[in-house]
Short mmCIF file of C-alpha atoms and ligand atoms in Angstrom, two decimals:
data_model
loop_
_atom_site.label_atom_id
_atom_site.label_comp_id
_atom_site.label_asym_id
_atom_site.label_seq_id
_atom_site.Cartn_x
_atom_site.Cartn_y
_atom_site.Cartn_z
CA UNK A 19 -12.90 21.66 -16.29
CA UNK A 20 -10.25 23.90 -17.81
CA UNK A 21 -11.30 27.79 -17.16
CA UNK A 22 -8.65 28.33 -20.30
CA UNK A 23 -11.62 27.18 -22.59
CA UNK A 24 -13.27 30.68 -21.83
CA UNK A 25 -10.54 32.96 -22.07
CA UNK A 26 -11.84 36.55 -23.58
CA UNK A 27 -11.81 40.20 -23.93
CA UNK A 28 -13.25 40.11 -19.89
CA UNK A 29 -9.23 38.72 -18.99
CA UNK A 30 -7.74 41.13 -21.56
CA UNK A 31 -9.36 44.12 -19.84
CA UNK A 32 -8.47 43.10 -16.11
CA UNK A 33 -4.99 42.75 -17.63
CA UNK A 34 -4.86 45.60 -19.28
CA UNK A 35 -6.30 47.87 -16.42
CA UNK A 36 -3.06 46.23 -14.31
CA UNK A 37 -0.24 46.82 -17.57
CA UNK A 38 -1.27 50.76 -18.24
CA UNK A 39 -0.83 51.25 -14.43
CA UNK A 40 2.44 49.50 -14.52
CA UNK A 41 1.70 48.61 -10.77
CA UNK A 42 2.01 44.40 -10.71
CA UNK A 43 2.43 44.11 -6.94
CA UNK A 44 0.23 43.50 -4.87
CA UNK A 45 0.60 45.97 -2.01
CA UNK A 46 1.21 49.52 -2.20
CA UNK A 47 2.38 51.98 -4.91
CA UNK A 48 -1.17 53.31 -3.72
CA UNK A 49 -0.43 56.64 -5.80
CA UNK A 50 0.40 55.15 -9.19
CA UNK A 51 -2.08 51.97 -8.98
CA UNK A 52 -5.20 54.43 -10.30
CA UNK A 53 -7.05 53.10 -7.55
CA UNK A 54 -6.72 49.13 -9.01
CA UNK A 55 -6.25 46.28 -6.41
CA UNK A 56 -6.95 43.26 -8.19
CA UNK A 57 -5.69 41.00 -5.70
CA UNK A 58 -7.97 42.30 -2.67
CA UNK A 59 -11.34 42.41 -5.09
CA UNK A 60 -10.86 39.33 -5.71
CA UNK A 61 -10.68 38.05 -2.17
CA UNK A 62 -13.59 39.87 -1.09
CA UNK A 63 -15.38 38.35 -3.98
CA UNK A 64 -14.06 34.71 -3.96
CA UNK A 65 -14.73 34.75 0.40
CA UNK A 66 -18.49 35.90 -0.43
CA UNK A 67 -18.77 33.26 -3.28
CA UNK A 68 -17.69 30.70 -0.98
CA UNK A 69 -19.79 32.11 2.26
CA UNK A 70 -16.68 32.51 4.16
CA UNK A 71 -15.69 35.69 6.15
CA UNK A 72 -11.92 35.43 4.71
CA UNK A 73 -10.16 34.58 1.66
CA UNK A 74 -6.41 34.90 0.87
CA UNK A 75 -4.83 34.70 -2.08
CA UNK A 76 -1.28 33.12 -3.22
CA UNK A 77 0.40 32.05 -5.80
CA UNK A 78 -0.51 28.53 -6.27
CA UNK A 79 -2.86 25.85 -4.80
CA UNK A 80 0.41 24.34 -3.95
CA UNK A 81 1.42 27.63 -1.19
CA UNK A 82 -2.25 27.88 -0.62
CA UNK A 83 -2.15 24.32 1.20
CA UNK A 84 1.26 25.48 3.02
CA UNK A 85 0.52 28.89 3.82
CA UNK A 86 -2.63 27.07 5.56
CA UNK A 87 -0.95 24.90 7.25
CA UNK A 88 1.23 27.31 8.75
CA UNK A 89 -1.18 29.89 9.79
CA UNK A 90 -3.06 27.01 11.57
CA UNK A 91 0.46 26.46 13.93
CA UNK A 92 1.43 23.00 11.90
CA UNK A 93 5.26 22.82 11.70
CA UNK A 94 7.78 20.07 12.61
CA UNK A 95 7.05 16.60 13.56
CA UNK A 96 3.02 17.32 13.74
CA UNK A 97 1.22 14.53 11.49
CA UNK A 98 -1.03 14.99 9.41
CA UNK A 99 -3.17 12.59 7.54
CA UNK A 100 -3.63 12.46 3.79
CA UNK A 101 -4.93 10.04 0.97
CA UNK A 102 -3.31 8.10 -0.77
CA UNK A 103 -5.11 9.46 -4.31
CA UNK A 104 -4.69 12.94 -4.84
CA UNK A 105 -2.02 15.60 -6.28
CA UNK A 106 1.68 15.40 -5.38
CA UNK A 107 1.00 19.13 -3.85
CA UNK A 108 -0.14 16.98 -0.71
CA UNK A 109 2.92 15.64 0.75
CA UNK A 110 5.10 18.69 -0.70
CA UNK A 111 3.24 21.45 1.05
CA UNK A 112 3.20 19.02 3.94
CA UNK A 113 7.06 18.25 4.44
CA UNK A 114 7.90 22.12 3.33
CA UNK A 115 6.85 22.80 6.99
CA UNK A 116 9.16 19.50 8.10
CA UNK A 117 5.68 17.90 9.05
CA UNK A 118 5.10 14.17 8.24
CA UNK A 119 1.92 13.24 5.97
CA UNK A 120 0.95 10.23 7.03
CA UNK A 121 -1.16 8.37 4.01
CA UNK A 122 -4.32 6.52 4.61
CA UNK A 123 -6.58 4.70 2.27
CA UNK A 124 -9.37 6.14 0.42
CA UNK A 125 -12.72 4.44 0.06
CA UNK A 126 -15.33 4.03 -3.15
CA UNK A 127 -16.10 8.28 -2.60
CA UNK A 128 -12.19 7.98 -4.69
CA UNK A 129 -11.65 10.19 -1.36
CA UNK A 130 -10.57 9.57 2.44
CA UNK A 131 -12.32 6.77 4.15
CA UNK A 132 -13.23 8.02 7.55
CA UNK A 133 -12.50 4.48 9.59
CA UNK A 134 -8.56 4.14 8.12
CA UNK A 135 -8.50 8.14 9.29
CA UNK A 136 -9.22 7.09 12.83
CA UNK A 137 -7.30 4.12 12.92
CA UNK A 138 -4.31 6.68 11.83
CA UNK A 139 -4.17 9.21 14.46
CA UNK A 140 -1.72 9.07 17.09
CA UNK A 141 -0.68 11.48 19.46
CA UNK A 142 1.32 14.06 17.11
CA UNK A 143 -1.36 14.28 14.64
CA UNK A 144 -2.48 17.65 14.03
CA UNK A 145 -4.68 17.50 10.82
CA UNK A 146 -7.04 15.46 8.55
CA UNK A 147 -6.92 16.77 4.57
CA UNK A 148 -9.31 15.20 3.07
CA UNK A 149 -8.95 16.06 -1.28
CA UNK A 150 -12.24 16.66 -3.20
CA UNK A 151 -10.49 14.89 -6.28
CA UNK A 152 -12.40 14.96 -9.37
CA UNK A 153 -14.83 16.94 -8.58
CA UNK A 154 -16.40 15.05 -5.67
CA UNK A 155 -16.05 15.06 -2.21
CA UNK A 156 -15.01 13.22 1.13
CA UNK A 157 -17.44 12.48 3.65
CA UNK A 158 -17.21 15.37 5.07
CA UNK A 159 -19.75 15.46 7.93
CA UNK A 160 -17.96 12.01 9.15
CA UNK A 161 -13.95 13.39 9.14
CA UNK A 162 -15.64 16.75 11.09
CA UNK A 163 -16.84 14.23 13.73
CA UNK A 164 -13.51 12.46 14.03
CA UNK A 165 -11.68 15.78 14.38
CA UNK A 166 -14.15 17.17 16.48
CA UNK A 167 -13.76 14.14 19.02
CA UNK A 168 -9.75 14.34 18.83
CA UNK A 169 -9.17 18.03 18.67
CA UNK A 170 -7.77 17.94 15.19
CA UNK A 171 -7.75 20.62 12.52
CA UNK A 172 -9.73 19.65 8.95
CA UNK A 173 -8.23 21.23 5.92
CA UNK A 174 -9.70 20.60 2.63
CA UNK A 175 -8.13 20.68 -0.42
CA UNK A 176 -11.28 21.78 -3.11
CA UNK A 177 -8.42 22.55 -5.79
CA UNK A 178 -10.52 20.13 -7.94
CA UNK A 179 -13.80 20.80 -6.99
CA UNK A 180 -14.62 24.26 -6.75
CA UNK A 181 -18.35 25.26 -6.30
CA UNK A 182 -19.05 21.43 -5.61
CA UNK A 183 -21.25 22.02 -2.11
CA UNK A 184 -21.68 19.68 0.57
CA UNK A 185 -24.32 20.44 3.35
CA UNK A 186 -25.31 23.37 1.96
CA UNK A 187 -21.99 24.82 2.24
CA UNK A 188 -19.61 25.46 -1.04
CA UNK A 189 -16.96 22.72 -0.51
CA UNK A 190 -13.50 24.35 1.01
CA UNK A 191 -15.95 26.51 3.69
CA UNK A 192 -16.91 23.35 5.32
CA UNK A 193 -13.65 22.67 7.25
CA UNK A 194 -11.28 24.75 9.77
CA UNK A 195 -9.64 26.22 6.17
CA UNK A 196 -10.39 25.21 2.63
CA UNK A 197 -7.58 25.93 -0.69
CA UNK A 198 -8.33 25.94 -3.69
CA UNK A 199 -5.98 26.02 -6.81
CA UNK A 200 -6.36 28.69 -9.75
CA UNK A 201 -3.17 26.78 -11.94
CA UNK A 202 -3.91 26.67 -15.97
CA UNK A 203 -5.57 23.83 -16.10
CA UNK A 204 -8.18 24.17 -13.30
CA UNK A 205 -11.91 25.32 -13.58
CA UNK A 206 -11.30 28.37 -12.65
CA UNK A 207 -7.56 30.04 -13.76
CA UNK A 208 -5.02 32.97 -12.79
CA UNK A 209 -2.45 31.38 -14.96
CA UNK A 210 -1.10 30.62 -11.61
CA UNK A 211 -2.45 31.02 -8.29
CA UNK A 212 -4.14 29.58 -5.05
CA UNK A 213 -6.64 30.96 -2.53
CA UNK A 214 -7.12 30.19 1.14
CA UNK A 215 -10.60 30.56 2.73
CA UNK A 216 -11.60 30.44 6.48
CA UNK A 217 -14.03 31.87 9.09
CA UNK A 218 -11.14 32.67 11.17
CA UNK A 219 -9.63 35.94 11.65
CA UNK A 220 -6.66 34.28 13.45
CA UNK A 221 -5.63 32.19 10.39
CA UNK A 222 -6.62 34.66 8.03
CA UNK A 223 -3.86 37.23 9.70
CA UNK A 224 -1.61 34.50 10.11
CA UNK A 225 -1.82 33.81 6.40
CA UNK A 226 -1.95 37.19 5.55
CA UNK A 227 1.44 37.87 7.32
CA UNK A 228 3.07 34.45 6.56
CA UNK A 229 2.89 34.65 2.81
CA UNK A 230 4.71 38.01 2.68
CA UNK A 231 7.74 37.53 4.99
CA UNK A 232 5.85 38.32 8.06
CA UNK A 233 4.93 41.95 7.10
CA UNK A 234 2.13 42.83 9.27
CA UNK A 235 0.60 44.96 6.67
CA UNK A 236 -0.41 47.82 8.84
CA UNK A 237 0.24 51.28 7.76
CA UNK A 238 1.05 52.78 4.44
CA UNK A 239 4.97 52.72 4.76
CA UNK A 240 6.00 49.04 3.74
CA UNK A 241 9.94 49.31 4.45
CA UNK A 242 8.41 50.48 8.34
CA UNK A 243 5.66 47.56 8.95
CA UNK A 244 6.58 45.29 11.74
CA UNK A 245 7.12 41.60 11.43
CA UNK A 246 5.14 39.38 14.54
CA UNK A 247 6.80 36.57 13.43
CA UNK A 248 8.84 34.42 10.35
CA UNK A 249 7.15 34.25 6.94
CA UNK A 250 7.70 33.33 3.17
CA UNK A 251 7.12 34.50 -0.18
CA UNK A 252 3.62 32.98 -1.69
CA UNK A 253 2.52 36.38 -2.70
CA UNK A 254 0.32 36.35 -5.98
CA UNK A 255 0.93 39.18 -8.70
CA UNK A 256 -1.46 40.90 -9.66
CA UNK A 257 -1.69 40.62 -13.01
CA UNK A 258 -2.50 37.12 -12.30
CA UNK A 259 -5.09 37.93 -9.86
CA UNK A 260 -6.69 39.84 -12.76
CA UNK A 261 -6.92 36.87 -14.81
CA UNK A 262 -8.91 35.56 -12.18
CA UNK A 263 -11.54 38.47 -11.46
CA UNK A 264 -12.15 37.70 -14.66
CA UNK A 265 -12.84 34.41 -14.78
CA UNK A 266 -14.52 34.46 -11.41
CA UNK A 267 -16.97 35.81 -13.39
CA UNK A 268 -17.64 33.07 -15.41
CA UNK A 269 -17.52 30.18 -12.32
CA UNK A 270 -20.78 30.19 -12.15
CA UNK A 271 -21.46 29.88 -16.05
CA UNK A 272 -18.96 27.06 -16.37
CA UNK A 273 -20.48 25.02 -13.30
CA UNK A 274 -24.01 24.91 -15.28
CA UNK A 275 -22.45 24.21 -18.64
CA UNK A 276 -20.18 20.91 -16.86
CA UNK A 277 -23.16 20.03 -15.04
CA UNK A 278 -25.20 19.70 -18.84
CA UNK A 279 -21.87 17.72 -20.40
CA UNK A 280 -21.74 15.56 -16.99
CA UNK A 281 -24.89 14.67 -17.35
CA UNK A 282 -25.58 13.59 -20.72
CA UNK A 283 -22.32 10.87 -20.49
CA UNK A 284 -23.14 9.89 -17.12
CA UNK A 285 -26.49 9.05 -19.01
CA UNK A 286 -24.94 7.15 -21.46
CA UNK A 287 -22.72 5.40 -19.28
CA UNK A 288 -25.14 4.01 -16.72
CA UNK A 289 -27.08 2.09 -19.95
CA UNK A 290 -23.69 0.20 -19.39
CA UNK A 291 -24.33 -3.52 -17.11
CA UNK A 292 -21.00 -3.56 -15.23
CA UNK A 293 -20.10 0.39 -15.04
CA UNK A 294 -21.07 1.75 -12.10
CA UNK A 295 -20.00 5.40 -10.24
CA UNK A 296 -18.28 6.93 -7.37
CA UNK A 297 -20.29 7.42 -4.26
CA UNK A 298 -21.26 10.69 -3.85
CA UNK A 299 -21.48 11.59 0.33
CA UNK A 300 -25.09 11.57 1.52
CA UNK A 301 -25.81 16.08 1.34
CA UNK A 302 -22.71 16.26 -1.46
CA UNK A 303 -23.25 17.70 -4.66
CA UNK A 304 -20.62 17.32 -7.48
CA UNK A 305 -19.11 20.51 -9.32
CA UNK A 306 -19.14 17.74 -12.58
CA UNK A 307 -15.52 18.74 -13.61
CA UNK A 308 -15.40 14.60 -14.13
CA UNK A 309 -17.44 11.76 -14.47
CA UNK A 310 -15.75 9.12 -12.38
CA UNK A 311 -16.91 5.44 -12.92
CA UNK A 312 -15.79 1.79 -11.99
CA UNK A 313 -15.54 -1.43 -14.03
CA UNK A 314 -15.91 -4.47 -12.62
CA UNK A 315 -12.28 -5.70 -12.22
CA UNK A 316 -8.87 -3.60 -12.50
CA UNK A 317 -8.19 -5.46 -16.14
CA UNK A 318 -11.27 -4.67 -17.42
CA UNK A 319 -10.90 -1.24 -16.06
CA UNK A 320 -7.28 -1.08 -18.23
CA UNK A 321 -8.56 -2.65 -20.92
CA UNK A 322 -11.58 -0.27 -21.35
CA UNK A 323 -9.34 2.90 -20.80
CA UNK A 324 -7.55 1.61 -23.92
CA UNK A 325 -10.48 0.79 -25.75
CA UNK A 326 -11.52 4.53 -25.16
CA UNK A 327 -8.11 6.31 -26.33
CA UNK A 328 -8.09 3.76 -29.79
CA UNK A 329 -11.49 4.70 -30.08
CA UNK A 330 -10.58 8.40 -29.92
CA UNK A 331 -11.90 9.21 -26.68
CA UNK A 332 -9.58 11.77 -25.46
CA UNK A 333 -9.21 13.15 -21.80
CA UNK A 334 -10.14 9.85 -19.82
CA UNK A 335 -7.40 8.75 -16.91
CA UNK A 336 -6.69 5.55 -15.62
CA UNK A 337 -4.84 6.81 -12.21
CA UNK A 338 -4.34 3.72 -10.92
CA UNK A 339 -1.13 2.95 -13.64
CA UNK A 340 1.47 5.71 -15.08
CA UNK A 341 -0.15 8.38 -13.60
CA UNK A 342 0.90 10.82 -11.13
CA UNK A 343 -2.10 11.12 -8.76
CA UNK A 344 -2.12 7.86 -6.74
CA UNK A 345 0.71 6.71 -4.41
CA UNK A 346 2.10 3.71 -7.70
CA UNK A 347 3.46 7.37 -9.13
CA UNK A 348 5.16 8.35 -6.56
CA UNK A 349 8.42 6.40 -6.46
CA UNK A 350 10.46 9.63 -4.87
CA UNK A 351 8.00 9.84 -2.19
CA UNK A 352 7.74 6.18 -1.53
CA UNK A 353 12.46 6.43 -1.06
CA UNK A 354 12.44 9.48 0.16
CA UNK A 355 14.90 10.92 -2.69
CA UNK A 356 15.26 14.49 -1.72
CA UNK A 357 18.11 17.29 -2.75
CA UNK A 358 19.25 18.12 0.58
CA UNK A 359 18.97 16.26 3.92
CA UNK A 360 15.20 15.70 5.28
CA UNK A 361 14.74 16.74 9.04
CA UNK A 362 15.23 13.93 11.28
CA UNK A 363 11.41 14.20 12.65
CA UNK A 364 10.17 13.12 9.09
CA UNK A 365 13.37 10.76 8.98
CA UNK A 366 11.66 9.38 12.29
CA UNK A 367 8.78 9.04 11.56
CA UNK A 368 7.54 8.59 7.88
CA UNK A 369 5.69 5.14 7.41
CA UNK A 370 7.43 2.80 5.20
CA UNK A 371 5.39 2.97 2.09
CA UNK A 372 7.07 0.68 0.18
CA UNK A 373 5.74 -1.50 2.83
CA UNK A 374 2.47 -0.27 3.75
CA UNK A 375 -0.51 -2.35 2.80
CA UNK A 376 -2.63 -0.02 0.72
CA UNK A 377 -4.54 -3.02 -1.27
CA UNK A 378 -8.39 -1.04 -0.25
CA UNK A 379 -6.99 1.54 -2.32
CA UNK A 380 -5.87 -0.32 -4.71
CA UNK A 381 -9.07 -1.93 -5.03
CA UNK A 382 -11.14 1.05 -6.00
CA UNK A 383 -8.82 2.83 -7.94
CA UNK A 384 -7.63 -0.09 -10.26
CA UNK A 385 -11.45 0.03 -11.34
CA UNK A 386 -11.74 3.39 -11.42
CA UNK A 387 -11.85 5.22 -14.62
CA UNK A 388 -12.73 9.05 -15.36
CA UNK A 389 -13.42 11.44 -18.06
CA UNK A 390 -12.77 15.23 -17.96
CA UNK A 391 -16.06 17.12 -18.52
CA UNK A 392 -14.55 20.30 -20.72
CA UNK A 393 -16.68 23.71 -21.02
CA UNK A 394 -16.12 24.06 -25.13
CA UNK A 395 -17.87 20.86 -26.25
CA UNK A 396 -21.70 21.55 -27.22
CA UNK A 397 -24.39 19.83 -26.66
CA UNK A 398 -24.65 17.04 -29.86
CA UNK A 399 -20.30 17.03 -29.78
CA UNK A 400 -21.47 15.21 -25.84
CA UNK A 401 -23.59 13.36 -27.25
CA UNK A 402 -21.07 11.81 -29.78
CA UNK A 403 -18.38 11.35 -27.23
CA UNK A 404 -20.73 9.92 -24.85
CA UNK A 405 -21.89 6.80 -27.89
CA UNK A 406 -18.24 6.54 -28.90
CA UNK A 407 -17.36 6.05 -24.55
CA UNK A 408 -20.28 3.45 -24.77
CA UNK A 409 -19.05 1.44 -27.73
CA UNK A 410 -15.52 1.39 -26.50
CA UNK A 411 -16.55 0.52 -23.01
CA UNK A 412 -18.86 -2.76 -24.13
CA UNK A 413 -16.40 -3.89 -26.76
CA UNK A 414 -14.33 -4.69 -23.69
CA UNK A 415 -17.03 -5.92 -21.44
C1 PLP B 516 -3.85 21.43 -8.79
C2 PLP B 516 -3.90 20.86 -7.44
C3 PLP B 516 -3.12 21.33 -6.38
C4 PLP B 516 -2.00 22.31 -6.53
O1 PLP B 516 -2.24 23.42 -7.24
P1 PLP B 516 -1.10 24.23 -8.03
O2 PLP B 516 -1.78 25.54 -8.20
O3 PLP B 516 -0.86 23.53 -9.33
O4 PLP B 516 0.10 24.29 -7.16
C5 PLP B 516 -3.32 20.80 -5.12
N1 PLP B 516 -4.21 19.83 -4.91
C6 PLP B 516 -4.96 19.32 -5.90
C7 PLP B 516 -5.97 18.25 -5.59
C8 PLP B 516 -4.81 19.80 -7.21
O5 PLP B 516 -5.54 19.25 -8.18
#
């Protein structure tokens, strides 16, 4: 997955075309930038990329998923619904606006199961966010229908699947608003950084205006813009929006060269009796950033992620113990241990998840293991790894 892998003299340049300016923001400085504006090329690139008529950046997938949310009116007390595997950044972006994420389980697509997202909504929920995790997606066409039918906003978060597609469409363009994450270790990198795509001009203003204190951004005279309403600081520099017009570049490269690597272990792996894979949706097609697979039982799904890391195997995750990705990790969420006082909506309302049955989950992803697909290994290196993953898997089995 990692974008780092590629790193070159096409990031060095973009850089360097930013340094001998000396201009790192964003907006203005229009007569000392020598006509750069890394930022805004890459949004018009990234929103073609993605067939979407907007994209904004920010300055991580973590404010991408915020800034969303508030440009789409979410704010205190709305719900919205979440699973219950996926990146801390869900809840945190979530409460940031004081609005409660209520968690739901996730089915054998590792991603939101559409019946526990319907059996979830009440009358304050807002928005459905499903999480591509892994490179795969959630049944996409499904959640549309349920939001559709109850007037609810869908938000994906494609941080971890970027250029996966799903109906045609690239995942993230599918929904109301799609964010994707350009951190250091994701397929694509800024160092750190997030975009926002949408179709709509309303949330693309509101997100344009949110994530720079409101500024309105008309006119040439910053200190004299207007401000419609509150805002934030999410703003991306642009020296790291150089790093990633530069490795924009290479998306496309590094999609075909994880799809090769996915392949050739996924080959190997299904020789295996007893390992079988995540369900792809019906129309979904993977970005193969990870080869996600089940074992027949959670201890033999523990026991063969050991067997893999004493066999040498690196980069395979067992989420389902000591990780930080699925709800077991996430002991401060589950108490609510926060620095300052937590409005009293999410005091209100929060589920108890210390006492929320979540054993579907925990059915899938105790079996689930996955290995990272990197960009740097060649083709016989894939082949080893993927003999040594066999071995260590049936030693177990
Ligand atoms: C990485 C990631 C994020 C957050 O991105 P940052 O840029 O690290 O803030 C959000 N959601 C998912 C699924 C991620 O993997």
């Amino acid at each position: 997955m990692p974008g780092f892998e590629v790193f070159g003299a096409e990031e060095r340049k973009q850089v360097n075309d930013v340094l001998e300016t000396g201009v790192l923001m964003r907006y203005g400085f229009d007569g000392m930038r020598n006509n750069h504006w890394k930022a805004k090329e890459f949004e018009t690139a990234f929103a073609k990329r993605m067939q979407s008529n907007y994209c904004q950046l920010v300055s991580s997938g973590t404010s991408a998923l915020t800034v969303a949310l508030a440009a789409a009116g979410i704010g205190a007390g709305d719900e919205v619904i979440m699973p219950t595997f996926t990146f801390v950044a869900s809840f945190e972006s979530i409460m940031m606006l004081g609005a409660i994420p209520i968690l739901v389980d996730i089915d054998d697509t590792l991603t939101l199961d559409p019946a526990a997202v319907e059996a979830a909504i009440t009358p304050k929920t807002k928005c459905v966010m499903p999480v591509h995790m892994c490179g795969s997606m959630a049944d996409l066409g499904a959640l549309k229908a349920i939001c559709t039918k109850h007037n609810l906003l869908l938000l994906e978060d494609a941080c971890q699947a970027i250029g996966g597609m799903y109906d045609g469409k690239p995942l993230g363009s599918y929904g109301d608003l799609g964010c994707f994450s350009f951190d250091y270790v994701k397929t694509i990198t800024c160092g750190e950084g997030g975009g926002i795509i949408t179709n709509s001009e309303k949330y693309k203003l509101n997100s344009d205006h949110y994530q720079d204190h409101g500024h309105d951004h008309v006119g040439t005279d910053r200190g004299a813009e207007s401000h419609p309403f509150l805002g934030y600081n999410f703003r991306i520099s642009e020296l790291n929006a150089a790093v990633g017009l530069a490795q924009l570049d290479k998306l496309d490269g590094i999609l075909k060269t994880q799809e090769r690597n996915y392949h050739i272990i996924r080959e190997t792996l299904s020789q295996i009796d007893g390992v079988t894979f995540r369900r792809v949706p019906e129309g979904g097609e993977e970005n193969y950033s990870f080869v996600n697979f089940f074992l027949p039982s959670e201890n033999l799904a523990e026991s063969a992620h050991k067997a893999l890391s004493e066999n040498g195997v690196d980069a395979c995750f067992y989420w389902f113990k000591n990780n930080w990705h699925y709800i077991n990790g996430w002991e401060h969420l589950r108490n609510l241990k926060s620095l300052g006082n937590l409005s009293s909506e999410v005091k209100a309302q929060m589920q108890d998840l210390n006492a929320t049955d979540f054993s579907k989950s925990d059915a899938w992803m105790g079996r689930t293991v996955s290995s990272l697909v990197k960009i740097g290994w060649t083709e016989s290196q894939v082949r080893d790894r993927a003999e040594c993953m066999k071995k260590a898997i049936l030693s177990v089995l």
